Coordinates of C-alpha atoms in Angstrom, one line a residue:
M1 CA -4.1 -4.4 12.9
K2 CA -5.5 -0.6 12.1
T3 CA -8.0 -0.7 9.8
N4 CA -9.1 3.1 10.3
D5 CA -6.3 4.5 8.5
I6 CA -8.3 6.8 6.0
G7 CA -6.4 9.0 3.7
F8 CA -2.7 9.1 3.1
N9 CA -1.4 7.3 6.3
A10 CA 2.4 9.0 6.8
N11 CA 3.4 6.2 8.9
Y12 CA 4.5 2.6 8.6
S13 CA 3.4 -0.1 10.7
E14 CA 5.4 -2.2 11.6
E15 CA 2.7 -5.1 13.4
A16 CA 3.1 -8.1 11.6
F17 CA -0.1 -7.9 9.4
T18 CA -1.1 -11.7 8.6
F19 CA -2.4 -12.6 5.3
D20 CA -5.4 -13.3 6.6
Q21 CA -6.4 -10.2 8.6
V22 CA -5.4 -8.3 5.0
S23 CA -8.1 -10.9 3.0
E24 CA -10.7 -9.9 6.0
L25 CA -10.2 -6.3 4.9
T26 CA -13.6 -4.9 3.9
G27 CA -14.0 -2.1 1.1
D28 CA -11.4 -1.1 -0.8
V29 CA -7.8 -0.7 0.7
L30 CA -4.3 0.9 -0.5
L31 CA -1.7 -1.5 1.0
E32 CA 1.8 0.2 0.3
F33 CA 4.7 -2.1 1.2
G34 CA 8.2 -0.2 1.6
T35 CA 10.5 1.4 4.2
P36 CA 10.9 4.9 5.7
W37 CA 14.8 4.9 4.5
C38 CA 13.7 4.1 1.1
G39 CA 14.6 6.8 -1.4
H40 CA 12.5 5.5 -4.3
C41 CA 9.5 5.2 -1.5
Q42 CA 10.5 9.1 -0.4
A43 CA 10.7 10.1 -4.1
A44 CA 7.0 8.6 -4.5
T45 CA 5.3 9.5 -1.4
P46 CA 4.2 13.1 -2.7
A47 CA 2.4 11.8 -5.9
I48 CA 1.0 8.8 -3.7
R49 CA -0.3 11.7 -1.2
E50 CA -1.6 13.7 -4.0
A51 CA -3.6 11.0 -5.4
L52 CA -5.1 9.7 -2.2
A53 CA -6.2 13.2 -1.3
E54 CA -8.9 12.8 -4.3
H55 CA -10.2 9.4 -2.1
S56 CA -10.4 10.3 1.2
E57 CA -12.6 7.6 1.9
L58 CA -9.7 5.0 0.8
R59 CA -7.8 3.3 3.3
H60 CA -4.3 3.2 3.5
I61 CA -1.9 1.1 4.9
R62 CA 1.8 1.5 4.7
V63 CA 3.4 -1.9 5.4
Y64 CA 7.3 -1.9 6.8
D65 CA 8.3 -4.5 4.2
G66 CA 11.7 -6.4 4.2
K67 CA 14.0 -9.2 5.1
G68 CA 11.9 -11.8 7.4
K69 CA 8.5 -9.7 6.4
R70 CA 6.3 -12.7 5.8
L71 CA 3.2 -10.5 4.0
G72 CA 5.5 -9.0 1.4
R73 CA 6.7 -12.3 0.2
L74 CA 3.0 -13.5 0.3
F75 CA 2.0 -10.6 -2.2
K76 CA 5.3 -11.1 -3.9
V77 CA 7.0 -8.1 -3.2
K78 CA 10.4 -7.7 -5.2
L79 CA 10.6 -3.8 -5.2
W80 CA 9.6 -0.8 -3.2
P81 CA 7.2 0.3 -3.1
T82 CA 4.7 -1.5 -4.5
L83 CA 0.9 -0.7 -4.2
V84 CA -1.5 -3.2 -4.0
L85 CA -5.1 -2.2 -4.3
L86 CA -7.6 -4.3 -2.8
H87 CA -11.5 -4.7 -3.2
E88 CA -13.0 -6.8 0.1
G89 CA -9.4 -8.3 0.7
D90 CA -8.7 -9.4 -2.9
E91 CA -6.2 -7.7 -4.8
V92 CA -7.6 -5.6 -7.8
A93 CA -4.5 -4.2 -9.1
R94 CA -0.9 -3.1 -8.4
L95 CA 1.8 -0.5 -9.2
V96 CA 5.4 -0.5 -8.6
R97 CA 7.8 2.7 -8.1
P98 CA 5.1 5.0 -8.9
V99 CA 6.8 8.2 -10.3
S100 CA 4.3 10.5 -11.0
T101 CA 0.6 11.5 -9.3
D102 CA -1.1 10.2 -13.2
E103 CA 0.1 6.4 -12.1
V104 CA -1.2 6.4 -9.1
R105 CA -4.3 7.8 -9.9
Q106 CA -4.4 5.5 -12.7
L107 CA -4.4 2.8 -10.0
L108 CA -7.0 4.4 -7.9
S109 CA -9.4 4.8 -11.1
K110 CA -9.8 0.8 -10.8
I111 CA -12.1 1.4 -7.7
S112 CA -15.2 -0.3 -7.9

């Protein structure tokens, strides 16, 4: 699992991350569940990119989600994109279908 994705990551990882691997991540990490073809994901990308520019130290992992993708189900993802903010592998907060940079900033403000 690539865990060195610092700052905005433009690519979705199709690797099958396990819940245990995600739980072992250290520091603050933003997981983004979605797909490259999702219209909502495409629309949210500029807001996510802009907000992450203010947190260049934050790891951003885009997880390719969909049918048969276990990690999304374990995080109870129902709509894309879903942003899950983790600290030391534990969920701190989440945001579903952001449309503005301010929404993403508010989520990222929960970083300890």
